[in-house]
mmCIF file of C-alpha atoms in Angstrom:
data_model
loop_
_atom_site.group_PDB
_atom_site.id
_atom_site.type_symbol
_atom_site.label_atom_id
_atom_site.label_comp_id
_atom_site.label_asym_id
_atom_site.label_seq_id
_atom_site.Cartn_x
_atom_site.Cartn_y
_atom_site.Cartn_z
ATOM 1 C CA MET A 11 0.123 -0.070 -0.112
ATOM 2 C CA ASP A 12 1.215 3.390 -1.024
ATOM 3 C CA ASP A 13 1.696 6.395 1.612
ATOM 4 C CA ALA A 14 -0.940 8.115 -0.174
ATOM 5 C CA ALA A 15 -3.468 5.160 0.669
ATOM 6 C CA SER A 16 -2.387 4.996 3.755
ATOM 7 C CA GLY A 17 -2.564 8.211 4.989
ATOM 8 C CA THR A 18 -6.370 7.953 3.820
ATOM 9 C CA SER A 19 -7.224 5.248 5.659
ATOM 10 C CA ARG A 20 -5.474 6.970 9.083
ATOM 11 C CA ARG A 21 -7.705 9.802 8.192
ATOM 12 C CA LYS A 22 -10.678 7.722 7.945
ATOM 13 C CA ALA A 23 -9.900 6.289 11.348
ATOM 14 C CA LEU A 24 -9.110 8.848 13.300
ATOM 15 C CA TYR A 25 -12.655 10.491 11.734
ATOM 16 C CA LEU A 26 -14.569 7.429 12.887
ATOM 17 C CA MET A 27 -13.031 7.242 16.566
ATOM 18 C CA GLY A 28 -14.151 11.180 16.600
ATOM 19 C CA ALA A 29 -17.733 10.401 15.384
ATOM 20 C CA ALA A 30 -17.720 7.653 18.257
ATOM 21 C CA ALA A 31 -16.397 9.860 20.860
ATOM 22 C CA ALA A 32 -18.945 12.803 20.064
ATOM 23 C CA GLY A 33 -21.628 10.084 20.039
ATOM 24 C CA LEU A 34 -20.580 8.912 23.750
ATOM 25 C CA ALA A 35 -20.657 12.711 25.012
ATOM 26 C CA ALA A 36 -24.046 13.050 23.682
ATOM 27 C CA LEU A 37 -25.260 10.158 25.921
ATOM 28 C CA GLY A 38 -23.478 11.246 28.804
ATOM 29 C CA ALA A 39 -25.155 14.645 28.402
ATOM 30 C CA ASP A 40 -28.907 13.186 28.021
ATOM 31 C CA GLY A 41 -27.684 10.719 30.998
ATOM 32 C CA VAL A 42 -26.668 7.224 31.315
ATOM 33 C CA PRO A 43 -29.724 4.765 30.319
ATOM 34 C CA ALA A 44 -30.393 2.239 33.275
ATOM 35 C CA ALA A 45 -28.644 -0.947 33.506
ATOM 36 C CA ARG A 46 -29.930 -3.940 32.270
ATOM 37 C CA GLY A 47 -32.703 -5.615 34.487
ATOM 38 C CA SER A 48 -33.326 -2.403 36.516
ATOM 39 C CA GLN A 49 -36.349 0.148 36.810
ATOM 40 C CA ALA A 50 -36.875 3.672 36.647
ATOM 41 C CA ALA A 51 -37.539 5.375 39.885
ATOM 42 C CA PRO A 52 -41.390 5.906 40.543
ATOM 43 C CA PRO A 53 -42.391 9.485 40.555
ATOM 44 C CA PRO A 54 -42.900 10.848 44.211
ATOM 45 C CA ALA A 55 -46.363 10.119 45.705
ATOM 46 C CA VAL A 56 -48.330 12.621 45.945
ATOM 47 C CA PRO A 57 -50.426 12.439 49.267
ATOM 48 C CA ARG A 58 -54.277 12.379 48.826
ATOM 49 C CA PRO A 59 -56.346 15.044 50.599
ATOM 50 C CA ARG A 60 -58.086 13.551 53.742
ATOM 51 C CA ALA A 61 -61.849 14.021 54.353
ATOM 52 C CA VAL A 62 -62.248 16.282 57.299
ATOM 53 C CA ILE A 63 -64.404 14.685 59.889
ATOM 54 C CA HIS A 64 -66.411 16.894 62.103
ATOM 55 C CA PRO A 65 -67.760 14.820 65.310
ATOM 56 C CA LYS A 66 -71.386 15.437 66.010
ATOM 57 C CA PRO A 67 -71.223 17.292 69.410
ATOM 58 C CA THR A 68 -72.874 15.269 72.327
ATOM 59 C CA PRO A 69 -76.587 16.197 72.395
ATOM 60 C CA THR A 70 -77.322 17.559 75.915
ATOM 61 C CA PRO A 71 -79.991 15.542 77.787
ATOM 62 C CA THR A 72 -83.450 17.414 78.130
ATOM 63 C CA PRO A 73 -84.149 18.645 81.915
ATOM 64 C CA LYS A 74 -86.277 16.447 83.268
ATOM 65 C CA PRO A 75 -87.892 15.432 86.765
ATOM 66 C CA ARG A 76 -86.150 13.324 89.221
ATOM 67 C CA PRO A 77 -89.005 11.086 90.810
ATOM 68 C CA ALA A 78 -89.332 10.969 94.370
ATOM 69 C CA ALA A 79 -87.859 7.518 96.334
ATOM 70 C CA TRP A 80 -90.184 5.386 96.728
ATOM 71 C CA THR A 81 -92.586 5.788 93.409
ATOM 72 C CA PRO A 82 -91.833 6.882 89.744
ATOM 73 C CA ALA A 83 -95.240 7.983 89.683
ATOM 74 C CA LYS A 84 -95.619 12.145 89.894
ATOM 75 C CA LEU A 85 -96.249 13.287 93.629
ATOM 76 C CA THR A 86 -99.846 15.168 94.142
ATOM 77 C CA THR A 87 -100.945 16.555 97.388
ATOM 78 C CA VAL A 88 -103.869 16.165 99.586
ATOM 79 C CA LYS A 89 -104.390 20.098 99.930
ATOM 80 C CA PRO A 90 -103.297 23.190 97.995
ATOM 81 C CA GLU A 91 -101.627 24.586 100.949
ATOM 82 C CA PRO A 92 -97.774 24.110 101.580
ATOM 83 C CA ILE A 93 -97.342 20.282 102.865
ATOM 84 C CA ARG A 94 -95.714 19.802 106.163
ATOM 85 C CA GLU A 95 -95.530 15.986 106.628
ATOM 86 C CA LEU A 96 -94.960 13.043 103.949
ATOM 87 C CA THR A 97 -98.428 11.778 104.605
ATOM 88 C CA GLU A 98 -100.012 14.834 102.638
ATOM 89 C CA LEU A 99 -98.493 13.359 99.444
ATOM 90 C CA VAL A 100 -99.934 10.972 97.225
ATOM 91 C CA PRO A 101 -98.598 8.475 97.031
ATOM 92 C CA PRO A 102 -97.096 8.430 100.275
ATOM 93 C CA PRO A 103 -93.862 7.082 101.465
ATOM 94 C CA PRO A 104 -93.575 4.240 103.667
ATOM 95 C CA ALA A 105 -94.611 4.603 107.290
ATOM 96 C CA ASN A 106 -91.175 4.988 108.437
ATOM 97 C CA ALA A 107 -90.276 7.474 106.288
ATOM 98 C CA ILE A 108 -88.513 10.883 107.515
ATOM 99 C CA ALA A 109 -87.217 13.557 104.999
ATOM 100 C CA LEU A 110 -84.579 15.883 105.812
ATOM 101 C CA THR A 111 -84.836 18.908 103.865
ATOM 102 C CA ILE A 112 -81.640 21.306 103.489
ATOM 103 C CA ASP A 113 -82.010 25.467 102.770
ATOM 104 C CA ASP A 114 -80.174 27.862 100.870
ATOM 105 C CA GLY A 115 -77.214 26.498 99.495
ATOM 106 C CA PRO A 116 -74.858 25.466 97.828
ATOM 107 C CA SER A 117 -72.507 26.798 99.817
ATOM 108 C CA PRO A 118 -68.493 26.446 98.744
ATOM 109 C CA LEU A 119 -67.697 25.573 102.493
ATOM 110 C CA TRP A 120 -70.425 23.784 103.959
ATOM 111 C CA THR A 121 -72.386 21.854 101.228
ATOM 112 C CA PRO A 122 -69.337 19.514 100.448
ATOM 113 C CA ARG A 123 -69.193 18.448 104.130
ATOM 114 C CA VAL A 124 -72.928 17.858 104.374
ATOM 115 C CA LEU A 125 -72.539 15.718 101.259
ATOM 116 C CA ASP A 126 -69.828 13.608 102.245
ATOM 117 C CA LEU A 127 -71.712 13.110 105.849
ATOM 118 C CA LEU A 128 -74.971 12.086 103.802
ATOM 119 C CA ALA A 129 -72.879 9.605 101.403
ATOM 120 C CA LYS A 130 -70.967 8.246 104.884
ATOM 121 C CA GLU A 131 -74.444 7.444 106.278
ATOM 122 C CA ASP A 132 -75.984 6.561 102.657
ATOM 123 C CA VAL A 133 -78.608 8.949 103.600
ATOM 124 C CA LYS A 134 -80.536 10.791 100.443
ATOM 125 C CA ALA A 135 -81.784 14.243 101.090
ATOM 126 C CA THR A 136 -83.770 17.237 99.532
ATOM 127 C CA PHE A 137 -82.049 20.423 98.872
ATOM 128 C CA PHE A 138 -83.732 23.549 98.324
ATOM 129 C CA ILE A 139 -81.326 25.658 96.276
ATOM 130 C CA ILE A 140 -80.904 29.281 95.497
ATOM 131 C CA GLY A 141 -80.696 30.387 91.832
ATOM 132 C CA GLU A 142 -77.952 32.983 91.954
ATOM 133 C CA GLN A 143 -75.867 29.933 94.301
ATOM 134 C CA VAL A 144 -76.195 27.524 91.444
ATOM 135 C CA GLU A 145 -75.087 30.321 89.012
ATOM 136 C CA GLU A 146 -71.729 31.053 90.840
ATOM 137 C CA TYR A 147 -71.094 27.115 91.741
ATOM 138 C CA PRO A 148 -72.731 25.214 89.239
ATOM 139 C CA ARG A 149 -70.339 22.181 89.657
ATOM 140 C CA LEU A 150 -71.251 22.139 93.034
ATOM 141 C CA THR A 151 -74.543 22.310 92.271
ATOM 142 C CA ARG A 152 -74.047 19.104 89.933
ATOM 143 C CA ARG A 153 -72.509 17.333 92.518
ATOM 144 C CA ILE A 154 -75.709 17.562 94.805
ATOM 145 C CA ALA A 155 -77.639 16.078 91.552
ATOM 146 C CA ASP A 156 -75.345 13.391 90.679
ATOM 147 C CA GLU A 157 -75.260 11.998 94.001
ATOM 148 C CA GLY A 158 -78.941 11.167 93.892
ATOM 149 C CA HIS A 159 -80.300 13.948 96.482
ATOM 150 C CA GLN A 160 -83.505 15.881 95.403
ATOM 151 C CA ILE A 161 -83.095 19.651 93.731
ATOM 152 C CA CYS A 162 -85.925 21.951 94.473
ATOM 153 C CA ASN A 163 -86.481 25.416 93.739
ATOM 154 C CA HIS A 164 -85.901 28.192 96.522
ATOM 155 C CA THR A 165 -85.926 31.181 94.019
ATOM 156 C CA MET A 166 -83.458 33.234 92.521
ATOM 157 C CA THR A 167 -82.365 35.821 94.970
ATOM 158 C CA HIS A 168 -84.119 34.195 98.249
ATOM 159 C CA PRO A 169 -86.218 37.495 99.163
ATOM 160 C CA ILE A 170 -87.599 37.153 102.376
ATOM 161 C CA ASP A 171 -90.263 39.137 101.688
ATOM 162 C CA ILE A 172 -91.686 37.330 98.871
ATOM 163 C CA ALA A 173 -95.017 37.254 99.926
ATOM 164 C CA HIS A 174 -95.442 41.146 99.512
ATOM 165 C CA LEU A 175 -93.761 41.296 96.409
ATOM 166 C CA SER A 176 -95.578 41.832 92.917
ATOM 167 C CA LYS A 177 -96.819 39.366 90.748
ATOM 168 C CA LYS A 178 -94.350 40.042 88.132
ATOM 169 C CA LYS A 179 -91.256 40.025 90.488
ATOM 170 C CA VAL A 180 -92.412 36.812 91.972
ATOM 171 C CA ARG A 181 -92.421 34.819 88.868
ATOM 172 C CA GLN A 182 -89.003 36.364 87.869
ATOM 173 C CA GLU A 183 -87.932 34.740 91.134
ATOM 174 C CA ILE A 184 -89.524 31.432 90.538
ATOM 175 C CA VAL A 185 -88.407 30.847 86.663
ATOM 176 C CA ASP A 186 -84.941 32.367 86.673
ATOM 177 C CA ALA A 187 -84.468 30.021 89.573
ATOM 178 C CA HIS A 188 -85.994 26.947 87.591
ATOM 179 C CA ASP A 189 -84.303 27.696 84.325
ATOM 180 C CA ARG A 190 -80.932 27.968 86.407
ATOM 181 C CA ILE A 191 -81.642 24.959 88.245
ATOM 182 C CA ALA A 192 -82.876 22.881 85.510
ATOM 183 C CA ASN A 193 -79.871 23.657 82.771
ATOM 184 C CA VAL A 194 -77.158 23.147 85.352
ATOM 185 C CA THR A 195 -78.444 19.985 87.064
ATOM 186 C CA GLY A 196 -80.726 18.346 84.403
ATOM 187 C CA VAL A 197 -83.485 18.077 87.304
ATOM 188 C CA VAL A 198 -86.339 20.019 86.764
ATOM 189 C CA PRO A 199 -87.423 21.193 90.076
ATOM 190 C CA GLN A 200 -90.898 19.667 91.377
ATOM 191 C CA PHE A 201 -91.049 21.114 94.736
ATOM 192 C CA PHE A 202 -90.721 25.001 95.925
ATOM 193 C CA ARG A 203 -90.173 26.533 99.185
ATOM 194 C CA ALA A 204 -90.356 30.122 99.835
ATOM 195 C CA PRO A 205 -88.140 31.639 101.645
ATOM 196 C CA GLY A 206 -88.572 32.075 105.398
ATOM 197 C CA GLY A 207 -92.157 30.314 104.911
ATOM 198 C CA ASN A 208 -93.425 33.381 103.653
ATOM 199 C CA TRP A 209 -96.273 32.415 101.499
ATOM 200 C CA SER A 210 -99.254 34.558 99.981
ATOM 201 C CA GLU A 211 -102.089 33.529 97.563
ATOM 202 C CA ARG A 212 -100.050 35.036 94.978
ATOM 203 C CA VAL A 213 -96.901 32.794 95.329
ATOM 204 C CA LEU A 214 -98.806 29.634 95.934
ATOM 205 C CA ASP A 215 -100.780 30.635 92.606
ATOM 206 C CA LEU A 216 -97.391 30.891 90.894
ATOM 207 C CA VAL A 217 -96.115 27.878 92.497
ATOM 208 C CA THR A 218 -99.143 25.843 91.170
ATOM 209 C CA GLU A 219 -98.923 27.412 87.600
ATOM 210 C CA HIS A 220 -95.288 26.090 87.137
ATOM 211 C CA ASP A 221 -96.553 22.550 88.395
ATOM 212 C CA MET A 222 -94.755 22.331 91.727
ATOM 213 C CA ILE A 223 -95.724 21.449 95.172
ATOM 214 C CA PRO A 224 -95.422 24.143 97.895
ATOM 215 C CA VAL A 225 -93.508 22.437 101.046
ATOM 216 C CA ASP A 226 -92.845 23.737 104.430
ATOM 217 C CA TRP A 227 -91.578 21.711 107.035
ATOM 218 C CA ALA A 228 -92.692 19.916 110.551
ATOM 219 C CA VAL A 229 -89.517 20.275 112.399
ATOM 220 C CA ASP A 230 -87.553 23.556 112.536
ATOM 221 C CA PRO A 231 -84.222 23.768 114.728
ATOM 222 C CA ARG A 232 -83.728 27.102 113.960
ATOM 223 C CA ASP A 233 -80.261 26.076 113.104
ATOM 224 C CA TRP A 234 -79.839 29.144 110.983
ATOM 225 C CA GLU A 235 -79.672 31.159 114.276
ATOM 226 C CA ARG A 236 -77.002 28.964 115.479
ATOM 227 C CA PRO A 237 -78.488 28.347 118.989
ATOM 228 C CA GLY A 238 -76.114 25.242 119.810
ATOM 229 C CA VAL A 239 -75.076 21.962 118.925
ATOM 230 C CA GLY A 240 -77.362 20.561 121.648
ATOM 231 C CA ARG A 241 -80.467 22.457 121.065
ATOM 232 C CA ILE A 242 -80.476 21.843 117.382
ATOM 233 C CA ARG A 243 -80.007 18.028 117.927
ATOM 234 C CA ARG A 244 -82.466 17.922 120.387
ATOM 235 C CA SER A 245 -84.965 19.772 118.320
ATOM 236 C CA LEU A 246 -84.323 17.204 115.519
ATOM 237 C CA LEU A 247 -84.498 14.125 117.699
ATOM 238 C CA ASP A 248 -87.912 15.264 118.228
ATOM 239 C CA GLY A 249 -88.725 14.293 114.956
ATOM 240 C CA LYS A 250 -91.146 11.463 114.219
ATOM 241 C CA ALA A 251 -91.815 9.246 111.036
ATOM 242 C CA GLY A 252 -93.602 10.891 108.540
ATOM 243 C CA ASN A 253 -91.965 14.356 109.689
ATOM 244 C CA ILE A 254 -90.261 16.825 107.036
ATOM 245 C CA LEU A 255 -86.999 18.406 109.083
ATOM 246 C CA LEU A 256 -85.632 21.405 107.961
ATOM 247 C CA CYS A 257 -81.843 22.852 108.038
ATOM 248 C CA HIS A 258 -79.493 24.696 106.426
ATOM 249 C CA ASP A 259 -76.266 24.526 104.517
ATOM 250 C CA GLY A 260 -75.848 27.979 103.349
ATOM 251 C CA GLY A 261 -76.592 31.834 104.778
ATOM 252 C CA GLY A 262 -73.536 31.668 107.045
ATOM 253 C CA ASP A 263 -71.631 29.269 109.262
ATOM 254 C CA ARG A 264 -73.477 25.662 109.393
ATOM 255 C CA SER A 265 -71.023 24.194 111.845
ATOM 256 C CA GLN A 266 -73.385 23.845 114.442
ATOM 257 C CA THR A 267 -75.868 21.884 111.675
ATOM 258 C CA LEU A 268 -73.082 19.759 110.733
ATOM 259 C CA LYS A 269 -71.907 18.864 114.095
ATOM 260 C CA ALA A 270 -75.583 17.886 115.316
ATOM 261 C CA LEU A 271 -76.552 15.926 112.168
ATOM 262 C CA GLU A 272 -73.623 13.883 112.520
ATOM 263 C CA GLY A 273 -75.479 12.877 115.999
ATOM 264 C CA VAL A 274 -79.066 12.731 114.989
ATOM 265 C CA ILE A 275 -78.590 10.553 111.451
ATOM 266 C CA PRO A 276 -77.584 7.534 113.001
ATOM 267 C CA LYS A 277 -79.652 7.966 116.104
ATOM 268 C CA MET A 278 -82.690 8.219 113.842
ATOM 269 C CA LYS A 279 -81.463 5.081 111.620
ATOM 270 C CA LYS A 280 -81.408 3.085 114.857
ATOM 271 C CA ARG A 281 -84.850 4.212 115.744
ATOM 272 C CA GLY A 282 -85.843 2.506 112.478
ATOM 273 C CA LEU A 283 -86.531 5.646 110.731
ATOM 274 C CA ALA A 284 -85.762 5.407 107.145
ATOM 275 C CA PHE A 285 -84.612 8.904 105.336
ATOM 276 C CA VAL A 286 -85.981 9.333 102.030
ATOM 277 C CA ALA A 287 -85.890 12.725 99.392
ATOM 278 C CA LEU A 288 -88.920 14.067 98.234
#
């Protein structure tokens, strides 16, 4: 082969080598192809939007009356006047029943102590509570109801002159307290006690209009005057089957009342008396 032919062959070989190198460079610029048998990386997962679930609020129970301890029937009375004895209720409780009623709370100081004593003695009582106190101490009020005691209306502000108030004012006292008590405890009051036992025809008419029974008492130790533990105890121990007893957990220092009840309740139970809530 002559030199000219040899030079041509070398130039052709160099050209082909340059073209191959250029091709490899182009492949490198575009990315190295995947190895045989491997798979391309999947695209990143896009999270799906989750449906927002709004839980339904727990429905608030409709307030309802709490039946008396001895009957599921709605109680009535044999007379329109305030009752003083359990035998005036229809249907009446068992013959050995006696009722402890407690007024003017709830008190953040004395009501818990009274409740602790009642729980210790396994006694259910009847609480005549004041609307303003309910508004101020709702958790304590609920405790009274949750522990199975009867809840009753004792007006909104405890006006001692309720017998002389206008019909509009009496209605406001009764209705406002009724609504506060029912909304906080879930118990619709079925009984009403006038502050100081001061009744009038107007008060009685409005109590009847709101489907409540007016309640007085048969035994009053006047514990609100703080006459001494011994006097309160002796007065309460004069009570007998069928009586409605009056005590207080609000309106002042009730240490004497509490101390008296600590002795009275066990003694009455030993006599065969059974404490019942209205």
